Short mmCIF file of C-alpha atoms and ligand atoms in Angstrom, two decimals:
data_model
loop_
_atom_site.label_atom_id
_atom_site.label_comp_id
_atom_site.label_asym_id
_atom_site.label_seq_id
_atom_site.Cartn_x
_atom_site.Cartn_y
_atom_site.Cartn_z
CA MET A 19 -6.86 2.81 -28.42
CA THR A 20 -7.97 0.25 -25.27
CA GLU A 21 -10.70 0.54 -22.52
CA ALA A 22 -9.39 2.44 -19.73
CA LEU A 23 -9.73 0.08 -16.57
CA VAL A 24 -8.87 1.10 -12.76
CA LEU A 25 -9.04 -0.72 -9.90
CA THR A 26 -8.43 0.10 -6.37
CA HIS A 27 -8.31 -1.12 -2.61
CA GLY A 28 -8.60 -0.98 0.66
CA GLY A 29 -6.74 -3.28 2.12
CA ALA A 30 -5.99 -7.16 3.02
CA ALA A 31 -8.43 -7.96 5.83
CA ASN A 32 -10.33 -4.26 6.09
CA ASP A 33 -14.19 -4.49 6.49
CA ALA A 34 -15.87 -4.98 2.98
CA ALA A 35 -18.46 -2.03 4.34
CA VAL A 36 -15.67 0.57 3.26
CA ALA A 37 -16.28 -0.03 -0.57
CA ASP A 38 -17.54 2.43 -1.55
CA GLY A 39 -14.54 4.60 -0.83
CA CYS A 40 -12.08 2.34 -3.58
CA GLN A 41 -15.26 3.34 -6.12
CA ALA A 42 -14.71 7.18 -4.69
CA ALA A 43 -11.19 6.35 -6.09
CA CYS A 44 -12.22 4.82 -9.06
CA ALA A 45 -13.76 7.71 -10.38
CA ALA A 46 -10.80 10.16 -9.24
CA ALA A 47 -8.97 7.87 -11.49
CA LEU A 48 -10.99 8.03 -14.74
CA ASP A 49 -11.56 11.55 -13.99
CA ALA A 50 -7.40 12.19 -14.43
CA LEU A 51 -7.14 10.32 -17.73
CA GLY A 52 -10.58 11.98 -19.00
CA ARG A 53 -8.70 15.83 -18.32
CA GLY A 54 -5.90 13.81 -20.00
CA GLY A 55 -3.61 12.73 -17.38
CA SER A 56 -1.04 10.14 -18.16
CA ALA A 57 -1.30 6.43 -16.12
CA LEU A 58 0.78 7.15 -13.04
CA ASP A 59 -1.69 10.61 -12.48
CA ALA A 60 -4.80 8.69 -12.26
CA ALA A 61 -3.41 6.19 -10.27
CA VAL A 62 -2.02 9.19 -7.78
CA ALA A 63 -5.19 11.12 -8.62
CA ALA A 64 -7.30 7.33 -6.96
CA VAL A 65 -4.93 7.33 -4.40
CA VAL A 66 -5.44 10.64 -2.98
CA VAL A 67 -8.63 9.88 -2.60
CA LEU A 68 -8.29 6.75 -0.51
CA GLU A 69 -5.14 8.62 2.04
CA ASP A 70 -8.14 11.35 2.56
CA ASP A 71 -10.67 8.35 4.04
CA GLU A 72 -10.15 8.23 7.43
CA ARG A 73 -10.78 4.25 7.62
CA MET A 74 -7.90 3.26 5.23
CA ASN A 75 -4.19 2.67 6.85
CA ALA A 76 -2.39 5.93 4.22
CA GLY A 77 -2.66 8.98 4.82
CA THR A 78 -5.23 10.67 7.14
CA GLY A 79 -6.41 7.47 9.40
CA SER A 80 -2.89 5.33 9.43
CA THR A 81 -2.03 2.92 12.16
CA LEU A 82 -0.04 4.23 14.62
CA ARG A 83 3.35 1.83 15.73
CA LEU A 84 4.51 0.93 19.00
CA ASP A 85 6.09 4.37 20.19
CA GLY A 86 2.56 6.02 18.89
CA SER A 87 3.81 8.13 16.21
CA ILE A 88 2.72 7.71 12.17
CA GLN A 89 5.59 6.57 9.74
CA THR A 90 4.23 6.65 6.39
CA ASP A 91 5.46 4.73 3.06
CA ALA A 92 4.24 5.31 -0.78
CA ALA A 93 5.43 4.42 -3.88
CA VAL A 94 4.44 5.52 -7.18
CA MET A 95 5.34 3.29 -10.68
CA ASP A 96 4.66 2.89 -14.79
CA ALA A 97 6.95 1.24 -17.01
CA ARG A 98 9.22 4.27 -17.21
CA GLY A 99 9.91 5.01 -13.60
CA PHE A 100 9.83 4.33 -10.24
CA GLY A 101 9.50 6.81 -6.78
CA ALA A 102 8.60 5.84 -3.07
CA VAL A 103 9.09 7.00 0.43
CA ALA A 104 9.20 5.69 3.93
CA GLY A 105 9.33 6.83 7.39
CA LEU A 106 7.51 9.74 6.03
CA GLU A 107 6.01 11.55 9.18
CA GLY A 108 3.12 14.71 9.20
CA ILE A 109 2.71 15.36 5.50
CA LYS A 110 -1.43 15.12 4.41
CA ASN A 111 -0.48 12.55 1.09
CA PRO A 112 2.70 10.91 0.65
CA VAL A 113 1.23 9.31 -2.34
CA ARG A 114 2.11 13.05 -4.39
CA VAL A 115 5.83 12.76 -2.08
CA ALA A 116 6.39 9.46 -3.88
CA ARG A 117 5.73 11.39 -7.42
CA ALA A 118 7.93 14.05 -6.61
CA VAL A 119 10.46 11.32 -6.08
CA TYR A 120 9.54 10.15 -9.23
CA GLU A 121 10.64 13.24 -10.84
CA THR A 122 13.99 13.11 -8.83
CA PRO A 123 17.17 11.80 -9.89
CA HIS A 124 16.57 9.30 -7.06
CA ARG A 125 14.13 5.91 -6.30
CA LEU A 126 13.85 5.55 -2.38
CA ILE A 127 14.01 8.77 0.03
CA VAL A 128 13.09 8.11 3.75
CA GLY A 129 12.67 9.86 6.78
CA ARG A 130 13.83 13.31 7.49
CA GLY A 131 14.71 13.71 3.63
CA ALA A 132 11.02 12.97 1.89
CA ARG A 133 10.02 15.41 4.39
CA GLU A 134 11.60 17.90 3.25
CA LEU A 135 11.47 17.08 -0.03
CA ALA A 136 7.65 17.49 0.27
CA LEU A 137 7.77 20.58 2.06
CA ARG A 138 9.96 22.30 -0.79
CA VAL A 139 7.43 20.81 -3.44
CA GLY A 140 4.66 22.69 -1.33
CA LEU A 141 2.54 19.58 -0.32
CA PRO A 142 0.47 20.03 3.06
CA GLU A 143 1.32 19.22 6.30
CA ALA A 144 -1.26 17.39 8.77
CA GLU A 145 -1.83 15.67 11.97
CA LEU A 146 -2.91 11.89 10.90
CA ALA A 147 -3.84 10.36 13.51
CA THR A 148 -7.21 10.02 13.95
CA ALA A 149 -9.26 9.44 17.23
CA ARG A 150 -9.64 5.47 15.97
CA ALA A 151 -6.72 5.17 14.66
CA ARG A 152 -5.87 6.31 18.71
CA GLU A 153 -8.70 4.23 20.17
CA LYS A 154 -7.54 0.70 18.64
CA HIS A 155 -4.03 1.56 19.07
CA ALA A 156 -4.86 1.67 22.71
CA ALA A 157 -6.60 -1.32 22.23
CA ARG A 158 -3.69 -3.30 21.19
CA MET A 159 -1.21 -1.82 23.65
CA GLN A 160 -3.01 -3.39 25.96
CA THR A 161 -3.03 -6.45 24.31
CA LEU A 162 0.44 -6.59 24.46
CA GLY A 163 0.30 -5.75 28.03
CA SER A 164 1.32 -1.97 27.58
CA GLY A 165 3.90 -0.47 29.60
CA MET A 166 5.89 -3.46 30.32
CA PHE A 167 5.48 -5.32 27.04
CA ALA A 168 6.86 -1.76 25.76
CA ALA A 169 10.02 -2.38 28.30
CA LEU A 170 10.34 -5.51 26.78
CA TRP A 171 10.60 -5.73 22.87
CA ALA A 172 14.54 -3.68 22.73
CA ASP A 173 15.87 -6.78 24.27
CA VAL A 174 13.26 -9.40 23.44
CA PRO A 175 12.20 -8.87 19.79
CA GLN A 176 10.88 -12.71 18.74
CA VAL A 177 8.71 -12.02 21.60
CA PHE A 178 7.43 -7.97 20.62
CA TRP A 179 7.17 -9.90 17.09
CA GLN A 180 4.84 -12.68 18.03
CA LYS A 181 2.49 -11.12 20.30
CA ALA A 182 2.85 -7.86 17.95
CA ALA A 183 0.75 -10.89 14.91
CA GLN A 184 -1.45 -11.75 17.56
CA ALA A 185 -2.17 -8.63 18.41
CA GLY A 186 -3.81 -7.65 15.02
CA GLY A 187 -1.62 -7.87 11.43
CA ALA A 188 -1.83 -6.05 8.22
CA CYS A 189 -4.75 -3.96 7.62
CA ASP A 190 -6.18 -1.38 5.37
CA THR A 191 -3.25 0.12 3.11
CA VAL A 192 -4.54 1.20 0.02
CA GLY A 193 -3.36 0.67 -4.42
CA ALA A 194 -4.35 1.32 -7.45
CA VAL A 195 -3.47 -0.53 -11.01
CA VAL A 196 -4.62 1.69 -14.10
CA ARG A 197 -4.50 0.69 -18.00
CA ALA A 198 -5.19 4.43 -19.59
CA ALA A 199 -6.61 3.73 -23.09
CA ASP A 200 -3.16 3.87 -24.93
CA GLY A 201 -2.51 0.80 -23.47
CA SER A 202 0.50 2.33 -20.66
CA PHE A 203 0.05 0.92 -17.53
CA ALA A 204 0.78 2.44 -13.51
CA ALA A 205 0.13 1.84 -9.94
CA ALA A 206 0.63 3.53 -6.45
CA GLY A 207 0.56 2.35 -2.88
CA SER A 208 0.29 4.28 0.64
CA THR A 209 -0.16 2.89 3.96
CA GLY A 210 0.47 3.17 7.81
CA GLY A 211 2.21 -0.11 7.89
CA ILE A 212 0.87 -2.64 10.37
CA TRP A 213 0.24 -2.77 13.75
CA CYS A 214 2.60 -1.56 16.43
CA ALA A 215 5.37 -1.93 14.20
CA LEU A 216 8.38 -0.35 15.42
CA PRO A 217 9.26 3.03 14.68
CA GLY A 218 11.81 3.01 11.73
CA ARG A 219 9.92 -0.44 10.23
CA VAL A 220 9.27 -0.23 6.28
CA GLY A 221 6.79 -2.73 4.28
CA ASP A 222 6.51 -3.94 0.84
CA VAL A 223 4.80 -0.73 -0.31
CA PRO A 224 7.82 1.45 -1.39
CA ILE A 225 9.68 -1.14 -3.12
CA PRO A 226 9.62 -2.14 -6.53
CA GLY A 227 8.81 -5.57 -6.74
CA ALA A 228 7.25 -6.71 -3.92
CA GLY A 229 4.62 -4.57 -3.37
CA ILE A 230 4.32 -3.01 -6.13
CA HIS A 231 5.76 -4.21 -9.57
CA VAL A 232 4.64 -2.52 -13.34
CA GLY A 233 6.43 -3.12 -16.68
CA GLU A 234 4.67 -3.73 -20.10
CA ALA A 235 2.51 -7.15 -19.42
CA GLY A 236 1.04 -4.65 -16.76
CA ALA A 237 0.22 -3.18 -13.05
CA VAL A 238 0.08 -4.60 -10.15
CA VAL A 239 -0.34 -3.89 -6.36
CA ALA A 240 -0.14 -5.91 -3.20
CA THR A 241 -1.59 -5.09 0.59
CA GLY A 242 -0.95 -7.30 3.57
CA VAL A 243 1.92 -8.76 5.75
CA GLY A 244 4.47 -6.45 3.90
CA GLU A 245 7.47 -8.67 5.54
CA LEU A 246 6.05 -11.94 4.04
CA ILE A 247 5.10 -9.78 -0.15
CA TRP A 248 8.55 -8.55 0.34
CA ALA A 249 10.26 -11.97 0.76
CA GLU A 250 8.13 -13.97 -1.46
CA LEU A 251 8.76 -10.81 -4.23
CA LEU A 252 5.06 -11.20 -4.90
CA CYS A 253 4.55 -8.48 -7.25
CA ALA A 254 7.18 -9.31 -9.69
CA ARG A 255 6.12 -12.74 -10.04
CA VAL A 256 2.20 -11.47 -10.49
CA HIS A 257 4.05 -9.20 -13.30
CA GLU A 258 6.25 -12.11 -14.43
CA ALA A 259 3.27 -14.94 -14.91
CA MET A 260 1.41 -12.18 -17.00
CA ALA A 261 4.17 -11.78 -19.30
CA GLY A 262 4.53 -14.81 -20.15
CA GLY A 263 0.83 -15.00 -21.10
CA VAL A 264 -1.51 -16.09 -17.65
CA PRO A 265 -4.04 -13.58 -17.43
CA ALA A 266 -4.11 -11.01 -14.56
CA GLN A 267 -7.26 -13.08 -12.45
CA ARG A 268 -5.45 -16.17 -12.63
CA ALA A 269 -2.11 -15.07 -11.78
CA VAL A 270 -3.68 -13.35 -8.77
CA ASP A 271 -5.23 -16.45 -8.41
CA ASP A 272 -2.56 -18.94 -8.31
CA ALA A 273 -0.35 -16.15 -5.98
CA ILE A 274 -2.61 -15.68 -3.39
CA ALA A 275 -3.28 -19.69 -3.48
CA ALA A 276 0.27 -20.20 -3.16
CA VAL A 277 0.67 -17.66 -0.44
CA ARG A 278 -2.46 -19.56 1.25
CA ALA A 279 -0.75 -22.69 1.03
CA ARG A 280 2.67 -21.68 2.65
CA HIS A 281 1.51 -19.17 5.00
CA PRO A 282 -2.41 -20.33 6.25
CA GLU A 283 -2.11 -17.74 9.22
CA VAL A 284 -0.93 -14.33 6.86
CA ASP A 285 -3.70 -12.50 4.93
CA VAL A 286 -2.10 -10.82 1.99
CA GLY A 287 -4.43 -9.61 -1.19
CA LEU A 288 -3.56 -8.67 -5.11
CA LEU A 289 -4.69 -6.07 -7.80
CA ALA A 290 -3.16 -6.84 -11.41
CA VAL A 291 -4.44 -5.13 -14.81
CA ASP A 292 -2.87 -6.54 -18.02
CA ARG A 293 -3.70 -5.99 -21.55
CA ARG A 294 -6.81 -7.95 -21.79
CA GLY A 295 -8.76 -6.94 -17.80
CA GLY A 296 -8.43 -7.31 -14.14
CA GLY A 297 -7.91 -9.36 -11.40
CA ALA A 298 -8.58 -8.44 -8.04
CA ALA A 299 -7.39 -11.80 -5.02
CA VAL A 300 -7.83 -11.73 -1.56
CA THR A 301 -6.65 -14.60 1.11
CA ALA A 302 -10.02 -13.04 3.72
CA GLN A 303 -11.69 -10.23 2.93
CA MET A 304 -10.50 -7.09 1.48
CA PRO A 305 -12.98 -4.00 -0.16
CA TRP A 306 -11.74 -3.00 -3.05
CA ALA A 307 -13.51 -1.97 -6.52
CA ARG A 308 -13.37 -2.00 -10.67
CA ALA A 309 -14.43 0.64 -13.22
CA GLN A 310 -13.81 1.26 -17.24
CA ARG A 311 -14.73 3.37 -19.88
N1 LIG B 401 1.22 -3.66 3.21
C1 LIG B 401 1.35 -3.41 4.18
C2 LIG B 401 2.90 -2.85 5.08
O1 LIG B 401 3.07 -3.99 5.36
C3 LIG B 401 0.48 -3.78 5.05
C4 LIG B 401 -0.74 -3.56 4.24
O2 LIG B 401 -1.04 -3.93 3.86
O3 LIG B 401 -1.76 -3.19 5.47
O4 LIG B 401 2.78 -2.48 5.13
#
């Protein structure tokens, strides 16, 4: 038996002051383990707490897309399997739907099918847009030139991306990595996506190897601009380093240093846990917490 270890985060570029929410999520994960739950149960329990925390961009409080809609992505993974949803609308805890997908023969279910699965397994619906998220969206749309810009993006996507990036990229996504006392690993992540994304855009969170990865050497989750995390297959790379004997902290430090060198303008954060310990690294700032027993 080993020491159980949990790390949680509240998103690259999010305010460090919300780290108390990450601590509460760690406590929920340890509680799930204490009740005999698996590493996967613990990762899900942690992310449910973060999704219900309105200060985070996941579940309630998710960011609005360019058209004012909310579409969420979430994933769960352990060394045995993977389940994810993308473009899910109006369900309180997307990570629970990802957990339900994990139990099916499928790996990723999107849109209407994901919502139908959620309702079929009895998961509650919710209004995910908060007043704070609506205000942020309105302010960003103002920066983008509102009506005129909204008409423009359909024809000139490049201009859209440049302007959207200037208006503020990723932030506040949530994630958790867990090592249970039996040495098994799991990870979970959930997000409303990046600010002012096109409807239907899917980020890194529900893509194994990109925003989440678990294998025999450990568990990894990422946060930040999903397009970059995906292109770099960042979590798979960190896991590969750990499998080669690099400790978790050094593996995430190296990955962040590489991102910073190539893309100094992009916010990215990583959490990892391996057989020996855990690590967190970020290009700028990221609220996170760890707990063990
Ligand atoms: N990685 C998330 C996405 O691109 C956003 C974030 O981490 O804040 O959907």
